[in-house]
Tab-separated table of C-alpha atoms in Angstrom:
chain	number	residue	atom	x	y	z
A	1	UNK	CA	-129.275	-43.500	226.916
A	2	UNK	CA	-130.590	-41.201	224.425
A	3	UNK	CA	-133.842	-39.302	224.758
A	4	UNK	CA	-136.289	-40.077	221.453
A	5	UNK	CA	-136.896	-37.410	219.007
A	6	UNK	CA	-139.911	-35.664	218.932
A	7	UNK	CA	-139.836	-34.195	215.894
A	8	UNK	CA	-142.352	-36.071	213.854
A	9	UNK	CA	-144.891	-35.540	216.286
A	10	UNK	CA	-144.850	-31.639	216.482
A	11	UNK	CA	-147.877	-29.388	215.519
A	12	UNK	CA	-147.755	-25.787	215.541
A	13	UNK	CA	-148.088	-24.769	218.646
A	14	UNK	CA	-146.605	-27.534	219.989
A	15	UNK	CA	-144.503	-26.604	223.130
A	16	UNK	CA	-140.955	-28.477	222.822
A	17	UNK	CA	-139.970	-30.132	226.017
A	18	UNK	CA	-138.015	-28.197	228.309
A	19	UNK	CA	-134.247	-28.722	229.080
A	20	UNK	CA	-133.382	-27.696	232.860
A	21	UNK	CA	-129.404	-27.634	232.723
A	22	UNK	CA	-127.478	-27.834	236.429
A	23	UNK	CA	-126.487	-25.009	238.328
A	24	UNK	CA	-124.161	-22.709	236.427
A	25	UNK	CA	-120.470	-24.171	237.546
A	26	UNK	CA	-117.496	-21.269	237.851
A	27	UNK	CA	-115.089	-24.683	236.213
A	28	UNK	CA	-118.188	-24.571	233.593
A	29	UNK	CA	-116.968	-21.129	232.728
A	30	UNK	CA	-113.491	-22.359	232.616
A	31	UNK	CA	-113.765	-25.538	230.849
A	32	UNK	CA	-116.090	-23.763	228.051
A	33	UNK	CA	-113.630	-20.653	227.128
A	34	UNK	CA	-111.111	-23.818	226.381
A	35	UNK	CA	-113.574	-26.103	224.817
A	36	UNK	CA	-115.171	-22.805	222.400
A	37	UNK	CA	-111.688	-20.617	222.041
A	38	UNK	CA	-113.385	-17.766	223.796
A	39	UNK	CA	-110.551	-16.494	226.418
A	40	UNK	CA	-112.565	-13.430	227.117
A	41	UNK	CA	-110.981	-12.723	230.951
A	42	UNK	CA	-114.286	-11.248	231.950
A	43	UNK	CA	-116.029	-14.729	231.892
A	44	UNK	CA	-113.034	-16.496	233.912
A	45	UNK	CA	-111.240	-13.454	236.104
A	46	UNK	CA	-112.837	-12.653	238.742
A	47	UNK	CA	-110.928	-9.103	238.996
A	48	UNK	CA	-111.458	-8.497	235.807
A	49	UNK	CA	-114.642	-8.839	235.914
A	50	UNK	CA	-115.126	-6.402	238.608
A	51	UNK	CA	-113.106	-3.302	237.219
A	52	UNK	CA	-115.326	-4.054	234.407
A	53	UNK	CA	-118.005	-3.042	236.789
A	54	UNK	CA	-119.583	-6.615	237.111
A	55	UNK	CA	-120.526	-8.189	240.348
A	56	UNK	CA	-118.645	-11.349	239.348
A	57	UNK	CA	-117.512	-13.631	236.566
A	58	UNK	CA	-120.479	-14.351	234.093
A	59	UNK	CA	-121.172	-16.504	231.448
A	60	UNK	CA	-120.729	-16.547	228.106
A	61	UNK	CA	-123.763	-16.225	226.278
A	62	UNK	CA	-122.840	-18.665	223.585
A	63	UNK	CA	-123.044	-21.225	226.737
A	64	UNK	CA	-126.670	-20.746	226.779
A	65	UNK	CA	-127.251	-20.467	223.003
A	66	UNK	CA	-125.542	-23.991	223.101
A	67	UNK	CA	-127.908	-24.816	225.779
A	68	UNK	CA	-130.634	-24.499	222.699
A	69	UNK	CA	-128.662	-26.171	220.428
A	70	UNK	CA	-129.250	-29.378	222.678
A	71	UNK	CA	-132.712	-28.839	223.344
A	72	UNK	CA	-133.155	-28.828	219.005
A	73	UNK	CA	-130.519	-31.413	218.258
A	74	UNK	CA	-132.785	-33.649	221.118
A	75	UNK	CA	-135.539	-32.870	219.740
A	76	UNK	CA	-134.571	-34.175	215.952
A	77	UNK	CA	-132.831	-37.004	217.655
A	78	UNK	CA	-129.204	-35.177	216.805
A	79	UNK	CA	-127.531	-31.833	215.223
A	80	UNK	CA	-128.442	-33.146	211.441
A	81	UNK	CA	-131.548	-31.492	211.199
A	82	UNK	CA	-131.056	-28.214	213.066
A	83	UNK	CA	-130.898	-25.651	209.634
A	84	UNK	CA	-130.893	-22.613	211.318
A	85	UNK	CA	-130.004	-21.313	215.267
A	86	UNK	CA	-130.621	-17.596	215.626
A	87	UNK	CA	-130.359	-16.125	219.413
A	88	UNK	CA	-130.641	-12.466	221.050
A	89	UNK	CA	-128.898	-12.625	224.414
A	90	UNK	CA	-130.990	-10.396	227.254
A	91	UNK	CA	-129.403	-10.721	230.358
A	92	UNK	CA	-126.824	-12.410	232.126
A	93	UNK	CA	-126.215	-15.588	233.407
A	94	UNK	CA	-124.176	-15.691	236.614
A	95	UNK	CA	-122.451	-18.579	238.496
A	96	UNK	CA	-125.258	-20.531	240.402
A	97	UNK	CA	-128.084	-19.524	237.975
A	98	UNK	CA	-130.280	-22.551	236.543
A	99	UNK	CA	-131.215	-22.093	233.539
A	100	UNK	CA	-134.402	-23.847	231.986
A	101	UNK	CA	-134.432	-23.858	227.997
A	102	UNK	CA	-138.098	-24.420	226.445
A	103	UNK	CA	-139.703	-23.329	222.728
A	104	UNK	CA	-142.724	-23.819	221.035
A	105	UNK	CA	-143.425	-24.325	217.085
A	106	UNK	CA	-144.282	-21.190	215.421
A	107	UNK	CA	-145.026	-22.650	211.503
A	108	UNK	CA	-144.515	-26.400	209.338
A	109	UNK	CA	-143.832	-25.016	206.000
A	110	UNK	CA	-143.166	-27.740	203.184
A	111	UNK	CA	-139.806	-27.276	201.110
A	112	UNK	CA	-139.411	-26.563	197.522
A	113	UNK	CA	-142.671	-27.651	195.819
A	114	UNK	CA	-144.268	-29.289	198.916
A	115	UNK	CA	-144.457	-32.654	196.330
A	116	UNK	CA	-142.079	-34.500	198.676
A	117	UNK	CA	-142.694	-35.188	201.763
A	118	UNK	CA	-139.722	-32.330	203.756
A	119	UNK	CA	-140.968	-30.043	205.988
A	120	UNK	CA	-139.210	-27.374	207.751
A	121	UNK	CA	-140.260	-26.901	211.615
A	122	UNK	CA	-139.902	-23.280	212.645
A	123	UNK	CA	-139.413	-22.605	216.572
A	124	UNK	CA	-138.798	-19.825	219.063
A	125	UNK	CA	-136.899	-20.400	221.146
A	126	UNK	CA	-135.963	-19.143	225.585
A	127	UNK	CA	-133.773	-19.541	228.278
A	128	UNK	CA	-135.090	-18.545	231.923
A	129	UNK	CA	-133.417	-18.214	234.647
A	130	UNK	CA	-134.408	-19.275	238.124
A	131	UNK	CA	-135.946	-16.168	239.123
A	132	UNK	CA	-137.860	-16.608	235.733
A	133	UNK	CA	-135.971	-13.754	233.732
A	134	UNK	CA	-135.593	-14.313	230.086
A	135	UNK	CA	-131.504	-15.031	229.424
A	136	UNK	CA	-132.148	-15.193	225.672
A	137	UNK	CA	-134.363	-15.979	223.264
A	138	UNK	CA	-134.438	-16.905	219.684
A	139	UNK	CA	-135.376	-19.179	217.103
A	140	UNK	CA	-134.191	-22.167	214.938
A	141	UNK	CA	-135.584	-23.988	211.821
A	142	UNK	CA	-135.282	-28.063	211.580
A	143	UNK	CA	-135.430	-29.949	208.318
A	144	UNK	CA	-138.490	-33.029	209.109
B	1	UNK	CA	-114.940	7.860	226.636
B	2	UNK	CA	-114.318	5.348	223.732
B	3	UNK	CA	-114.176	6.621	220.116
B	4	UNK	CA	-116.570	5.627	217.608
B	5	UNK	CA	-115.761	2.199	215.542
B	6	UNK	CA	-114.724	3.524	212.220
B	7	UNK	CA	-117.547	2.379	209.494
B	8	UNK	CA	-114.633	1.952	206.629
B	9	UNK	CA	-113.848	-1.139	208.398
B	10	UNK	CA	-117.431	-2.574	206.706
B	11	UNK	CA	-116.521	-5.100	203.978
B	12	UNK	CA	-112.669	-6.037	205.734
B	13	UNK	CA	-112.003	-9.738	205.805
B	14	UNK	CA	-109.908	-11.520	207.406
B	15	UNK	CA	-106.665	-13.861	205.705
B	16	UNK	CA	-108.771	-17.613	205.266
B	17	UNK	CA	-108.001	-19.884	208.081
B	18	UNK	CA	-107.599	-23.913	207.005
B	19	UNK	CA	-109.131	-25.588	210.515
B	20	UNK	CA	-109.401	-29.556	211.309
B	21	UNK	CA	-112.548	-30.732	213.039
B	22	UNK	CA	-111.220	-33.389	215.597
B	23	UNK	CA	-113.295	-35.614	217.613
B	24	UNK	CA	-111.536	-34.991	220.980
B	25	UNK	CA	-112.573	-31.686	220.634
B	26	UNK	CA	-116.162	-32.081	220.238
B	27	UNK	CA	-116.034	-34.144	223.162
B	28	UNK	CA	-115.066	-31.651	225.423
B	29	UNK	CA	-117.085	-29.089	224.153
B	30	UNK	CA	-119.919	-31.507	224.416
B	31	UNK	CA	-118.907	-31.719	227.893
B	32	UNK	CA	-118.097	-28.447	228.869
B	33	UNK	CA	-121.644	-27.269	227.897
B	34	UNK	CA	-122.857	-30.970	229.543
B	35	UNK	CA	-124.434	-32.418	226.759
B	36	UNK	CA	-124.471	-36.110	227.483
B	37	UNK	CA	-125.035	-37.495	224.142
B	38	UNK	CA	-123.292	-40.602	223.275
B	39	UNK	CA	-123.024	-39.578	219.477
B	40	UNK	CA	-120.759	-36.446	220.533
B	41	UNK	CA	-118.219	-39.196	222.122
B	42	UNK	CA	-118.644	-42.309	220.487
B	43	UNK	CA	-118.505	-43.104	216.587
B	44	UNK	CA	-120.705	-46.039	216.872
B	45	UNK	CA	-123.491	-44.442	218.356
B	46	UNK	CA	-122.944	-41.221	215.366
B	47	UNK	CA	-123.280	-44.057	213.153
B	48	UNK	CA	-126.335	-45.896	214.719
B	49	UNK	CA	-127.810	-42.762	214.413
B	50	UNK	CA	-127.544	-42.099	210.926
B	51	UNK	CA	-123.862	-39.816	210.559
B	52	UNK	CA	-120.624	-40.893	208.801
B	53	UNK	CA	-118.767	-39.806	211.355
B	54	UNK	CA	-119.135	-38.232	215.091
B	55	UNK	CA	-121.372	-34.793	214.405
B	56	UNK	CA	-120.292	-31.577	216.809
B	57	UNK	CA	-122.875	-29.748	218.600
B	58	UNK	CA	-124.883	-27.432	216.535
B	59	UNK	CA	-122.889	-24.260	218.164
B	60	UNK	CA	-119.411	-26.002	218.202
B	61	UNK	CA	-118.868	-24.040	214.829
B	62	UNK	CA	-118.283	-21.016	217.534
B	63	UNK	CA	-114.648	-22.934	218.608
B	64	UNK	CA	-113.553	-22.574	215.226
B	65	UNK	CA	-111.871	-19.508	215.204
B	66	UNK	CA	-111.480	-17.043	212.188
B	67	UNK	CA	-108.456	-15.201	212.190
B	68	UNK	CA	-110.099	-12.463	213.969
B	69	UNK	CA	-111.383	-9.555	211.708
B	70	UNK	CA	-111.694	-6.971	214.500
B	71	UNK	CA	-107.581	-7.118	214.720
B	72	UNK	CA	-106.530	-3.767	214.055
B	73	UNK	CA	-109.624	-2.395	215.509
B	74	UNK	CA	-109.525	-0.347	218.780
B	75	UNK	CA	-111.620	-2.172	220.830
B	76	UNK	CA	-112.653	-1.575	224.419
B	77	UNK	CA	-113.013	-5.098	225.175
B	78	UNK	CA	-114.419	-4.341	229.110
B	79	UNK	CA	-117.606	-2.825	227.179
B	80	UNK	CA	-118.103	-4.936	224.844
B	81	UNK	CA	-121.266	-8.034	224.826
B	82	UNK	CA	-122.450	-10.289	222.646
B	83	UNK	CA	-125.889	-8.905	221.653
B	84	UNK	CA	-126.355	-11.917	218.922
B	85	UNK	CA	-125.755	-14.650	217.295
B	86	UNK	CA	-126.839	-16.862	214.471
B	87	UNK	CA	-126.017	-19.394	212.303
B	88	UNK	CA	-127.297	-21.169	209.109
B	89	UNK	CA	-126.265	-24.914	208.498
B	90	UNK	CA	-126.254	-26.687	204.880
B	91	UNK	CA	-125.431	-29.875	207.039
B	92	UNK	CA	-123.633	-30.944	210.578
B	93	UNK	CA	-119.761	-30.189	211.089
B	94	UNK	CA	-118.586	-33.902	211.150
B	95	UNK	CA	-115.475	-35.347	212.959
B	96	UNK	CA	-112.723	-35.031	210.309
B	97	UNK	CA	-113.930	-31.774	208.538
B	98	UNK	CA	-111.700	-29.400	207.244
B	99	UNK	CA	-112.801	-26.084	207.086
B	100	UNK	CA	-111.968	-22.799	205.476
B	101	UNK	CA	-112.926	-20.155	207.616
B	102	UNK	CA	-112.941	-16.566	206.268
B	103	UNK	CA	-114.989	-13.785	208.817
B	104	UNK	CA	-115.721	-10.353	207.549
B	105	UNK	CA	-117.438	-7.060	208.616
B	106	UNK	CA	-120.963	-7.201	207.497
B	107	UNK	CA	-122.039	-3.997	209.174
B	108	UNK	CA	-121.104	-1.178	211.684
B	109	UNK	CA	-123.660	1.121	213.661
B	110	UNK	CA	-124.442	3.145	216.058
B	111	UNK	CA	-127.997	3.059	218.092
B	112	UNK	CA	-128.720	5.188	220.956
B	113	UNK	CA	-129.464	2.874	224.039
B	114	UNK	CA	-130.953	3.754	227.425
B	115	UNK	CA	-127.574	4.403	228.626
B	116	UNK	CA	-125.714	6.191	225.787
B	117	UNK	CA	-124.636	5.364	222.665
B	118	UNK	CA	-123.989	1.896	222.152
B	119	UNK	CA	-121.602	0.690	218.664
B	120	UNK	CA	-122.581	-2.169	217.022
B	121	UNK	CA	-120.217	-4.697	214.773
B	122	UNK	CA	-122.002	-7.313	212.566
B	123	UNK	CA	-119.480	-9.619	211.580
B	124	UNK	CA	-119.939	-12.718	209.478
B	125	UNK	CA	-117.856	-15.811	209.324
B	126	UNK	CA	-118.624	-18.960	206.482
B	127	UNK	CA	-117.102	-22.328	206.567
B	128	UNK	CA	-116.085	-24.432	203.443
B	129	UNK	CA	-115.215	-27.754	203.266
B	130	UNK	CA	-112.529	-29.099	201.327
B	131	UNK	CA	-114.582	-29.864	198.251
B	132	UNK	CA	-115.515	-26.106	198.252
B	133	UNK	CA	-119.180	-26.671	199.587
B	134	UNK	CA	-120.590	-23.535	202.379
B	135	UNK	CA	-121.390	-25.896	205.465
B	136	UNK	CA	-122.668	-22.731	207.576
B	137	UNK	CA	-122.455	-19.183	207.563
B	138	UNK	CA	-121.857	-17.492	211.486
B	139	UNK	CA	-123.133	-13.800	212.266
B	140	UNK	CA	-122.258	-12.251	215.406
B	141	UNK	CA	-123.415	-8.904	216.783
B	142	UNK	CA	-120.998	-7.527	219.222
B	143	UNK	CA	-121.975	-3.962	220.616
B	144	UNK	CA	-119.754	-1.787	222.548
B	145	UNK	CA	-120.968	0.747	225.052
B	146	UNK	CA	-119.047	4.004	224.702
């Protein structure tokens, strides 16, 4: 079943509703290097990982930027109207984490001469960890 | 201790890369990052919801691969993170896209960071399809600690 947008009914200031993903998965870590092309060894060997001075295998950051790239493309009811996806990764995401994905709407500015009726939404945009650490945070812009 | 990154590498790009969109693929990228959306998997859904064909995940454009720019550059990959990303999108990659990929060096610094200095490599990758339109333009920021 797929969850309604919500994208008509934002107002700036409006907080986007949040996305709470499962526990990071080690086969996540494995399964996304194939599915993205990124066969970085420190997100997938463990021993690696660990002469790299890590405490483990971590995981890719692009994992969680696509973790916003849900939360937008369900809150325009699909990827069509996400413009714009712009992240700064902060700290890392290790197996077992939980990572809750949330935003809020920063500006509704109309486009081109404002005669017709397209708007672009502008949000920031966070992941948190369990422990309530921002993972990342960034912004997007979504054509209404 | 790793060597500076060599700032007449700013401006390199790499040999264009001809790259088919397929819709197996954006299924299991849709699942590896467990996004249950039935348009990622099934074309009548995509449809239902307004695309011509299956749409990929807004990041998905990361699993098309540029020939890789930074080839030829001496890398330390063990220090080197993702710092950012972006992307801009002129519309959805669609199931059955073929895309022109071509990544270049955009920019190459140096900051000093809490731990040392830290080299930074902006490199930007655009997508054509094959009626010559931009669908999105890529930047990374990768920075190296030294």
């Amino acid at each position: 079943m797929r969850t309604p947008p919500v994208l008509h009914e934002l107002q700036v200031g409006s907080a986007l509703p949040e996305l709470v993903k499962p526990p990071i998965e080690r086969i996540q870590l494995v399964k996304y290097a194939g599915a993205s092309g990124d066969f970085n060894r420190i997100h997938v060997e463990e021993g690696f990982a660990t002469a790299a001075g890590y405490q483990s295998v971590f995981a890719h950051g692009m994992l969680s930027m696509a973790f916003l790239g849900e939360l937008c493309a369900r809150v325009c009811g699909g990827p069509g109207p996400v413009r714009e996806l712009k992240v700064r990764f902060k700290a890392i995401t290790w197996p077992g984490d939980v990572i809750t994905c949330g935003g809020t709407v920063t500006a509704i500015e109309p486009v081109g001469d404002g005669a017709s009726a397209a708007r672009r939404i502008k949000v920031s945009l966070w992941c948190k960890n369990q422990a309530g650490e921002v993972t990342c945070e960034g912004s997007a812009e979504l054509a209404a | 201790m790793a060597a500076p990154i060599d700032p007449r590498f700013v401006g390199k790009a790499s040999a264009p890369l001809e790259v088919d969109v397929e819709r197996g693929q954006i299924r299991r990228f849709a699942e590896a990052i467990g996004d249950a959306d039935p348009i990622y998997r099934d074309e009548a859904a995509a449809r239902a919801a307004g695309y011509p064909a299956i749409p990929a995940p807004p990041t998905f454009a990361t699993s098309l691969r540029p020939n890789d720019v930074r080839e030829g550059i001496d890398i330390d990959w063990k220090k080197l993170l993702h710092a950012e990303q972006s992307y801009r999108f002129a519309r959805p990659l669609l199931a059955g896209d073929r895309i022109t990929l071509v990544q270049r060096i955009a920019a190459i610094y140096e900051k000093a960071g809490k731990s040392g200095v830290m080299d930074f490599i902006v490199m930007e990758t655009t997508g054509h399809d094959a009626g010559g339109a931009l669908v999105y333009t890529a930047t990374s920021t990768v920075v190296i600690k030294r």
